[in-house]
XYZ file of C-alpha atoms in Angstrom:
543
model
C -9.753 0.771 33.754
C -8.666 3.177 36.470
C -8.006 6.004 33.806
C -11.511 4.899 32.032
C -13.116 5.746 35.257
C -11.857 9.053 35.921
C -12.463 10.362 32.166
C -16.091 8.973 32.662
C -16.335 10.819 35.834
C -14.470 14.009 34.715
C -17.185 14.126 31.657
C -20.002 13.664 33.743
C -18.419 16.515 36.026
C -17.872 19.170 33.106
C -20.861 18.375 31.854
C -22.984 19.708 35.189
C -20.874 22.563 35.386
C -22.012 23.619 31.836
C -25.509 23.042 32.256
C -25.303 25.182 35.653
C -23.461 27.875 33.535
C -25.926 27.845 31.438
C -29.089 27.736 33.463
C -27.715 30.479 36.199
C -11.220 24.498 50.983
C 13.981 23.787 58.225
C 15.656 22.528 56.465
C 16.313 19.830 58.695
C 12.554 18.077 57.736
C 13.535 17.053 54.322
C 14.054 13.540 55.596
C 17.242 12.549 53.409
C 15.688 14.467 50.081
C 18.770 16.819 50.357
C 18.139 17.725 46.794
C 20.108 20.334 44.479
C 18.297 22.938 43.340
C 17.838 21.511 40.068
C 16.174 18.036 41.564
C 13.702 20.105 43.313
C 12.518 22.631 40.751
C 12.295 18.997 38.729
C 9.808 17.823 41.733
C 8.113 21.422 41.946
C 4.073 19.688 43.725
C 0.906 21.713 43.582
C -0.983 22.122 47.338
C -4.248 23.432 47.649
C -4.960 25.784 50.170
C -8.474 27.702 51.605
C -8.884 30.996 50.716
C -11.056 32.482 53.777
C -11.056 36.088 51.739
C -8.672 36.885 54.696
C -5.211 38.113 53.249
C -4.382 41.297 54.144
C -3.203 43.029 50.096
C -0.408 44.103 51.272
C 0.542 40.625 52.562
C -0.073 39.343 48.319
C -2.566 36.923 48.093
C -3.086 33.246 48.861
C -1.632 31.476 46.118
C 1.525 34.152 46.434
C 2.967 36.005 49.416
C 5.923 35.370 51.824
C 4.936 32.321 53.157
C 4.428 30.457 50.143
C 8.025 31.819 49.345
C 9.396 30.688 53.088
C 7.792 27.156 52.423
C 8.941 27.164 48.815
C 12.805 28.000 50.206
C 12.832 25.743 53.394
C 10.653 22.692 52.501
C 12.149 19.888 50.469
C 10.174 20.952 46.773
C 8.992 24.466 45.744
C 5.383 24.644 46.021
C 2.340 26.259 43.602
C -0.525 26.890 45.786
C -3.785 26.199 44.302
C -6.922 28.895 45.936
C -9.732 27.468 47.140
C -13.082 29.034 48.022
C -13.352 28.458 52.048
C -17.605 28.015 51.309
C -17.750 26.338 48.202
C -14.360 24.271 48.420
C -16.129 20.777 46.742
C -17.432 22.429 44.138
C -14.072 23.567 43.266
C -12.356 20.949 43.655
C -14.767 18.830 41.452
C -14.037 21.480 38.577
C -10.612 20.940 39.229
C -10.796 17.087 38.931
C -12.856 17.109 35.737
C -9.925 19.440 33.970
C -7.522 17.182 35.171
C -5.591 20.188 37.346
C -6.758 18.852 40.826
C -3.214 19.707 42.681
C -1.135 17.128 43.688
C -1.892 17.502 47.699
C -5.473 17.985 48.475
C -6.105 19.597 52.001
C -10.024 19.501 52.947
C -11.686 18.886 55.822
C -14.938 17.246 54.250
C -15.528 13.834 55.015
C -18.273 12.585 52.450
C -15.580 14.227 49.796
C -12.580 12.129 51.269
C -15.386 9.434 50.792
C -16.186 10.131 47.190
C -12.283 10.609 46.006
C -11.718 7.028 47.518
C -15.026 5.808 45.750
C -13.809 7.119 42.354
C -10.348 5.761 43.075
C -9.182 9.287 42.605
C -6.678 9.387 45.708
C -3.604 7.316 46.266
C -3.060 4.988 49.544
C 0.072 6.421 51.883
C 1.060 3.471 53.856
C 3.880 2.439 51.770
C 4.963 6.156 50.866
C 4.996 6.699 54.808
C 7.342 3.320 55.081
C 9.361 4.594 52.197
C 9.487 7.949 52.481
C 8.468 9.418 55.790
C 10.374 10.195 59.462
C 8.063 12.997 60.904
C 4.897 11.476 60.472
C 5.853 8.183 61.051
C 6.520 9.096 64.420
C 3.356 11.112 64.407
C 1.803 7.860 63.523
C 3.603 5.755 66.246
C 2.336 8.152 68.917
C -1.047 8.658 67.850
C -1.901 4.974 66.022
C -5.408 6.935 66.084
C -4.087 8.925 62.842
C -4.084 5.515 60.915
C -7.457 4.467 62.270
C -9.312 7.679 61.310
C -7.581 7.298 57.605
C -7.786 3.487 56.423
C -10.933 3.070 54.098
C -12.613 -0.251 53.670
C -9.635 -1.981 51.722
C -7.593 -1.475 54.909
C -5.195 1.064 53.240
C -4.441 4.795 54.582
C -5.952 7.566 51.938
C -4.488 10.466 53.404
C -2.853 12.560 56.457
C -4.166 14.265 59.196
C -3.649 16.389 62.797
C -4.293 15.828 66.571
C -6.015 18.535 67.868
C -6.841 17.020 70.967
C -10.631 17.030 72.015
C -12.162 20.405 73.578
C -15.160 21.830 73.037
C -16.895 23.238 69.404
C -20.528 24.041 70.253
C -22.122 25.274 73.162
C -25.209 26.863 74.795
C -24.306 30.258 76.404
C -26.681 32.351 78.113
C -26.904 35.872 79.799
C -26.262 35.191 83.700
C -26.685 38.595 84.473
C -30.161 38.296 83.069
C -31.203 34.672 85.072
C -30.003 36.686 88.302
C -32.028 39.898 87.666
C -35.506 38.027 87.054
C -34.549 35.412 89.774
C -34.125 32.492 87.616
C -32.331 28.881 87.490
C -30.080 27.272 85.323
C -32.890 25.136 83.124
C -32.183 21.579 83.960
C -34.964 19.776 82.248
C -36.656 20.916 78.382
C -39.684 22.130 80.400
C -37.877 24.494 82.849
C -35.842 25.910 79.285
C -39.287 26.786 78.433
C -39.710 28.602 81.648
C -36.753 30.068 81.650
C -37.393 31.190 77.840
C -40.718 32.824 78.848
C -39.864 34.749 81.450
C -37.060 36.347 79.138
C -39.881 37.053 76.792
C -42.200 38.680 79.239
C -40.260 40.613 81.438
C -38.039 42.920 79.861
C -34.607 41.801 80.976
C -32.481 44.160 78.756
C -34.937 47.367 80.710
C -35.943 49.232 77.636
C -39.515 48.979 78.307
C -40.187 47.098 75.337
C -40.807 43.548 74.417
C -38.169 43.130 72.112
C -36.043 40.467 73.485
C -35.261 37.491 71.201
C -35.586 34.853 73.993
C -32.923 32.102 72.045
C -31.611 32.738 68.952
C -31.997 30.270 65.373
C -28.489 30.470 64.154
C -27.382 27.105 63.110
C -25.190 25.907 66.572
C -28.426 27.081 68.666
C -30.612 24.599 65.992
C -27.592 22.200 66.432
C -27.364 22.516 70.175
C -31.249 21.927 70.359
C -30.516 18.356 68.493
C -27.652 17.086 70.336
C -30.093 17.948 73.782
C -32.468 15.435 72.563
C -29.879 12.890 70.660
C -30.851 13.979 67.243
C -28.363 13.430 65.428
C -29.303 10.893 62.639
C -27.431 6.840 63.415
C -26.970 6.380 67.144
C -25.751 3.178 68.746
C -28.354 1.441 70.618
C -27.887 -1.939 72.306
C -24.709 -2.641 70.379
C -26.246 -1.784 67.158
C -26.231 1.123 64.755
C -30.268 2.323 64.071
C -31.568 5.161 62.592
C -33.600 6.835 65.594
C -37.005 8.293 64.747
C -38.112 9.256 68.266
C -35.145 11.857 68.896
C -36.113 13.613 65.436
C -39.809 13.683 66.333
C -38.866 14.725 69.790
C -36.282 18.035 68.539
C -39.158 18.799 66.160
C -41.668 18.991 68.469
C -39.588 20.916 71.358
C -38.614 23.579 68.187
C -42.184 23.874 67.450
C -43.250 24.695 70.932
C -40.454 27.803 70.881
C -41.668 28.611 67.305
C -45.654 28.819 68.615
C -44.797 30.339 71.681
C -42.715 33.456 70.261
C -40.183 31.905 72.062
C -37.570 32.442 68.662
C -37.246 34.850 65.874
C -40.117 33.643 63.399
C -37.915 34.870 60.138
C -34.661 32.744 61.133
C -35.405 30.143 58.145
C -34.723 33.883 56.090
C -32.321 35.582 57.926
C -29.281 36.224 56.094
C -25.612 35.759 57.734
C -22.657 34.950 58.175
C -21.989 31.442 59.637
C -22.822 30.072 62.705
C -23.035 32.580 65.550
C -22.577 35.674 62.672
C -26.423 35.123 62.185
C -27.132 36.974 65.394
C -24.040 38.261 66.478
C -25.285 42.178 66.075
C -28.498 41.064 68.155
C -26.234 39.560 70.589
C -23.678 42.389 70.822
C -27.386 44.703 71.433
C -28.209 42.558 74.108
C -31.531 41.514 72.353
C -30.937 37.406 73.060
C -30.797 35.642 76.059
C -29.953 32.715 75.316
C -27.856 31.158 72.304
C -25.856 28.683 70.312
C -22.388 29.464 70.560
C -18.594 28.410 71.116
C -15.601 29.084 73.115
C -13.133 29.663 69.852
C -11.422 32.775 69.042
C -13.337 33.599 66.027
C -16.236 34.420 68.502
C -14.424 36.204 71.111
C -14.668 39.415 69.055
C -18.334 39.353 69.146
C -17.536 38.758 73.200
C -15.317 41.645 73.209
C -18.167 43.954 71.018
C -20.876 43.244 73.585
C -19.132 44.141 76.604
C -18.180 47.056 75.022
C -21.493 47.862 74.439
C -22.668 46.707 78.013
C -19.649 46.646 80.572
C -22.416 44.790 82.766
C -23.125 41.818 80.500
C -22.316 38.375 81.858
C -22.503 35.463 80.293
C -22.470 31.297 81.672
C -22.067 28.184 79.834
C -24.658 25.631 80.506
C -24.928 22.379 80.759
C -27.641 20.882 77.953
C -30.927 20.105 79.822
C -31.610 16.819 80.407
C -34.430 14.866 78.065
C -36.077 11.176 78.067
C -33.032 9.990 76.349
C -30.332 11.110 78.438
C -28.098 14.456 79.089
C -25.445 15.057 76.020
C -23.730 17.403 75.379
C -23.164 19.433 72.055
C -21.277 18.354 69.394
C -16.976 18.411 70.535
C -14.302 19.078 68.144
C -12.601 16.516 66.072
C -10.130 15.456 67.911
C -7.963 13.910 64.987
C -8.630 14.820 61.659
C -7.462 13.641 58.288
C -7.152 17.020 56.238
C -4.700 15.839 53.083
C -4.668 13.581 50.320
C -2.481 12.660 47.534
C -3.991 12.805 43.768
C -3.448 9.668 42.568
C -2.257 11.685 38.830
C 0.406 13.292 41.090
C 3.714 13.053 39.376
C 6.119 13.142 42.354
C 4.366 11.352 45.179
C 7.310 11.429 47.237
C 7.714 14.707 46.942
C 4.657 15.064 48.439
C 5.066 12.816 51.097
C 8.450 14.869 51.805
C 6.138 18.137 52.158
C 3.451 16.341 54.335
C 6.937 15.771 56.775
C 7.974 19.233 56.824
C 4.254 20.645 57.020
C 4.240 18.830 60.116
C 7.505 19.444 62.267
C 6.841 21.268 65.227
C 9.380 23.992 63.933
C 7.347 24.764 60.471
C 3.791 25.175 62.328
C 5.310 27.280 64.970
C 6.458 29.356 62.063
C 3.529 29.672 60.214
C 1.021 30.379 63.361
C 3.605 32.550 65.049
C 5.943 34.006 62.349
C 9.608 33.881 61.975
C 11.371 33.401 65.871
C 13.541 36.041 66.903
C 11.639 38.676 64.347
C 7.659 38.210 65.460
C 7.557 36.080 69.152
C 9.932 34.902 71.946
C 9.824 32.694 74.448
C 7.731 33.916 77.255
C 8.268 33.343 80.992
C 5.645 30.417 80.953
C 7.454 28.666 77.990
C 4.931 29.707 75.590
C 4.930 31.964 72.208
C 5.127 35.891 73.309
C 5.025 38.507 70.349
C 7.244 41.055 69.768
C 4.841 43.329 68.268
C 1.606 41.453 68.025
C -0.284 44.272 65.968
C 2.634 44.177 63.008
C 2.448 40.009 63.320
C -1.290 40.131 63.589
C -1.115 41.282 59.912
C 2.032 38.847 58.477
C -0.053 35.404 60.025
C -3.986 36.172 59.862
C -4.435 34.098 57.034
C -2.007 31.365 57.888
C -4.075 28.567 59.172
C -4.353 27.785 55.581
C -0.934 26.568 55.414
C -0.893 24.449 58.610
C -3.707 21.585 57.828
C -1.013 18.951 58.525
C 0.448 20.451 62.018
C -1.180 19.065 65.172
C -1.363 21.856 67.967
C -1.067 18.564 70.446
C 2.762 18.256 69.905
C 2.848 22.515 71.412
C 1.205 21.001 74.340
C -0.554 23.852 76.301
C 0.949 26.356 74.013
C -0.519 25.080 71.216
C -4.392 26.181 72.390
C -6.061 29.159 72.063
C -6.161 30.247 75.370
C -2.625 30.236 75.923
C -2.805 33.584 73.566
C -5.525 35.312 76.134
C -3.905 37.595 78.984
C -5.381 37.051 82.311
C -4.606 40.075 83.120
C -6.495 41.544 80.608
C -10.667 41.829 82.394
C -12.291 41.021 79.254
C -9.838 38.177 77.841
C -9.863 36.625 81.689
C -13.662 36.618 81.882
C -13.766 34.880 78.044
C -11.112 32.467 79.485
C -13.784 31.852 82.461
C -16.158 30.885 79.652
C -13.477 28.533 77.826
C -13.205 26.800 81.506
C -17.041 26.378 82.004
C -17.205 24.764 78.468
C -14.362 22.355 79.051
C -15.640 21.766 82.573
C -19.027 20.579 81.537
C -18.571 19.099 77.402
C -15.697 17.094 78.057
C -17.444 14.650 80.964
C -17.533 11.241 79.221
C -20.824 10.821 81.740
C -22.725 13.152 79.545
C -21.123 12.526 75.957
C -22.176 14.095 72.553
C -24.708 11.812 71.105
C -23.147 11.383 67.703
C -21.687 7.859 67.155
C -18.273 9.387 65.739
C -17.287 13.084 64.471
C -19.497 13.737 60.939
C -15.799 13.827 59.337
C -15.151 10.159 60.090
C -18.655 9.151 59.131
C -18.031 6.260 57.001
C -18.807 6.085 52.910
C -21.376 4.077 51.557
C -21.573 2.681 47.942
C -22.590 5.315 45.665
C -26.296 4.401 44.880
C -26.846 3.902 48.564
C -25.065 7.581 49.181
C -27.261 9.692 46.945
C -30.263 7.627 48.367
C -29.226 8.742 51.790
C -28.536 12.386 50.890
C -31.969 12.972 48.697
C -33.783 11.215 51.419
C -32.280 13.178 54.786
C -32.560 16.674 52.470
C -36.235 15.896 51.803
C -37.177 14.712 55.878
C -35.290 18.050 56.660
C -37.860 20.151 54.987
C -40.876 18.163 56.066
C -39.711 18.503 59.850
C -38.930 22.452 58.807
C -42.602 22.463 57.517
C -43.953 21.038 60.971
C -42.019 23.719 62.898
C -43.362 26.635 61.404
C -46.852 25.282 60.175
C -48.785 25.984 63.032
C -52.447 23.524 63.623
C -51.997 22.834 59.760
C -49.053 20.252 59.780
C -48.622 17.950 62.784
C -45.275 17.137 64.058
C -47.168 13.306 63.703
C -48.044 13.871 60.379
C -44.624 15.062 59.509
C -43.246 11.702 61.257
C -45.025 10.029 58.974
C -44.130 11.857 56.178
C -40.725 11.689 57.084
C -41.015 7.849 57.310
C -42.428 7.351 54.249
C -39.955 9.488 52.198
C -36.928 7.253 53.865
C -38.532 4.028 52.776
C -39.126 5.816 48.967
C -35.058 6.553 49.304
C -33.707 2.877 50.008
C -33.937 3.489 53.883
C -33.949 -0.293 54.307
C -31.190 -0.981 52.318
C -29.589 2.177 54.094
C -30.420 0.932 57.529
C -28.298 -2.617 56.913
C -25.386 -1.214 55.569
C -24.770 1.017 58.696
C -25.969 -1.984 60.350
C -23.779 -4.579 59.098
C -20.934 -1.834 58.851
C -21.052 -0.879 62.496
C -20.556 -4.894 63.213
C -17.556 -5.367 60.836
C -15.887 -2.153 62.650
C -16.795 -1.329 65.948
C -13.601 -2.051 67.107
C -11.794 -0.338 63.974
C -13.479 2.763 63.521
C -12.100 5.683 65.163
C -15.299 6.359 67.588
C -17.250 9.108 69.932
C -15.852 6.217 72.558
C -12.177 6.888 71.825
C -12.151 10.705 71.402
C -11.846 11.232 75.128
C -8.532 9.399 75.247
C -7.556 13.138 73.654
C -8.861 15.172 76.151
C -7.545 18.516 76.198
C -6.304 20.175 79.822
C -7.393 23.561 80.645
């Protein structure tokens, strides 16, 4: 039945793909498996691994280059590294699942995928393969019994691995101090003072050019994100000890974005603008100095676009901010997951404990030290402060840029301090201490439990629903996106009230009732299961 199911779904797989065609993600870890050479090339397991389009040539490329040789030498089975596309990683992977060459370990981060393998029984359960099998993550699991929680599916079984990050911050709202000081202004505290604040950006020529140029708050999509979690938009929301869908947040964000859209207050072509991710929208406009005030974060793939505007303006300063207060609380933006699950086993995959023996060695301290710092000795010492110091960081920079594909099953918790970002910034160093200012304002002000992000749990552990009730759920919250979208830029012509309606109306067309008991009844069953916004702070990160 099992194998009926996955040819069905396979078919139904190939068969979209054509009609799109045609219309248009030491040794010493082996944990006993002390195999000869012979056993191993035997047990030779397939890994996925994201290609980010970020491997220097000379280094080879993703699927072949020294590290897939140092892992393929040290680990306990030789690995064949599967690309795939950083963007369009499901996609791929469903391709790869209808051909029958999925690889043996999948690494994603995607949730709602994780959801859909489980669905179509498509990924094996790891709880007795851990028993069995395992040492490393065993222990990984006895320290963090989180790990288990944030992988057990409905049938109370573990589908797949995962990493402690510990909980720091992933979006939030910077703005340009230097500018609030120079036109005499506060830190906004309320939604109506951000308006204030906004206008006077817009009116009085901050950047001195003697033009009204200034793009008062950027549209990129962690400002449009950061403008939800201020107003506890963010979709299912506990409420009196029960999960609801809330309609007054949505109506709220909408009509607070339609005020900055009316008002000039944001770039009127942001629905167009073409970018790079997040922040990469505007990051030329912010290294200009033409935005006051934008979505951001305090990770080091923006600290380059820090580093390009004071360049370009010595005199810029920045501040982190706290979110302004609304009618339904102050939040604050959305945190990093603090434990992911990132792995899964195929359940075609011919040497399962193989597998499980990689998933150990993947995540010993030694082999993610390795792979994030190069080879000890040759690329990085100890330093004075017990952390990682480079030899010769601009010759490393070049061997381990593309790395983090390769280390989806270390947690940077067990590296302590050493294992965060800012532990690679030098004090010393003007611009890198004022960026580590920045880091310490976000940490200070996201991680206070009294102000928590709104979201009931991280969007990676939001749980699956039965398939019918799924594609309901994702026609229906597509569609109300567009007809709040339509509100925001329609001017007199389309009421935020009319698009609240609208919006109402399309979710009861999509099963919304149906939709609104399952969360309902699901949130009762496990409440005290689930892994929760409520127990992410346990993993609070020191700065």
């Amino acid at each position: 039945m099992k194998a009926k199911r996955k040819d069905i779904w396979r078919a139904a797989v190939v068969g979209f793909c054509m009609l799109a065609i045609t219309a248009g993600c030491s040794k010493e870890t082996q944990n006993g498996s002390g195999s000869s050479n012979a056993d191993k090339q035997k047990q030779q397991i397939t890994i996925s691994a994201y290609d980010a389009g970020n491997t220097p040539p000379e280094e080879g490329t993703i699927e072949k280059n020294r590290w897939v040789t140092w892992m393929s030498q040290n680990g306990p089975a030789p690995i064949k590294v599967i690309s795939i596309p950083r963007t369009e990683s499901v996609q791929k992977f469903n391709t790869l699942f209808a051909s029958g060459s999925a690889p043996d370990l999948i690494q994603e981060f995607s949730g709602p995928f994780r959801n859909q393998l489980y669905d179509q029984k498509l990924i094996l359960p790891v709880d007795d393969l851990i028993e069995k099998h395992s040492t490393t993550y065993k222990d990984l699991l006895k320290q963090y019994p989180a790990l288990k929680k944030a992988a057990t599916m409905p049938d109370g079984k573990m589908y797949g691995f995962g990493r402690i990050n510990g909980l720091r911050p992933h979006n939030v709202l910077m703005v340009r101090s230097d500018w609030l000081k120079k036109l005499n202004l506060q830190v906004p505290r309320t939604p109506e003072e951000l308006i204030s604040v906004l206008k006077a950006i817009r009116d009085n020529d901050p950047d001195g050019n003697g033009k009204k140029d200034t793009i008062t708050l950027d549209m990129g999509a962690r400002s449009i994100q950061v403008i939800d979690s201020m107003f506890g938009n963010v979709g299912w929301v506990i409420s009196g000890d029960k999960m609801v869908w809330d309609w007054d947040r949505a109506k709220a964000a909408a009509a607070f974005k339609k005020q900055l859209y009316d008002e000039g207050l944001i770039d009127k072509d942001y629905l167009t603008k073409k970018g790079s991710g997040y922040m990469g929208l505007y990051a030329q406009e912010i290294i200009a100095g033409k935005i006051g005030m934008w979505g951001s974060s305090v990770h080091q793939s923006d600290i380059e676009t820090f580093k390009a505007l004071k360049k370009a303006d010595p005199n810029a300063e920045l501040q982190v901010i706290p979110l302004p207060a609304t009618v339904f609380g102050q939040f604050s933006p959305i945190l990093s997951n603090p434990v992911q699950v990132t792995a899964m086993i195929n359940a075609d995959a011919k040497h399962p404990e193989a597998v499980m023996n990689y998933v150990d060695f993947m995540a010993a301290k030694e082999t993610g030290q390795t792979l994030k710092y190069g080879i000890k000795g040759e690329d990085w010492k100890e330093g004075a402060n017990g952390c990682q110091q480079f030899i010769d960081k601009e010759k490393t920079d070049l061997k381990i840029k593309y790395t983090a594909a390769y280390t989806m099953l270390f947690s940077p918790i067990v590296e302590g301090s050493c294992g965060q970002f800012q532990a690679t910034l030098n004090p010393n160093d003007p611009v890198e201490k004022q960026y580590l200012d920045l880091m310490k304002q976000a940490y200070d002000i996201y991680l206070d439990e009294k102000h928590p992000m709104p979201d009931f749990t991280h969007p990676e552990h939001i749980p699956a629903m039965p398939g019918e009730l799924q594609t309901s759920f994702n026609n229906a919250t597509k569609n109300i996106g567009d007809i709040w979208t339509k509100a925001i830029i329609s001017g007199a012509s389309y009421t935020v009230d009319q698009a609240f309606q609208d919006a109402k109306s399309t979710w009861d067309k999509n099963n919304g009732k149906n939709i609104e008991e399952w969360y309902a009844k699901w949130y009762q069953d496990n409440k005290t299961k689930a892994f929760l916004t409520k127990d992410f702070y346990e993993f609070k990160l020191k700065f």
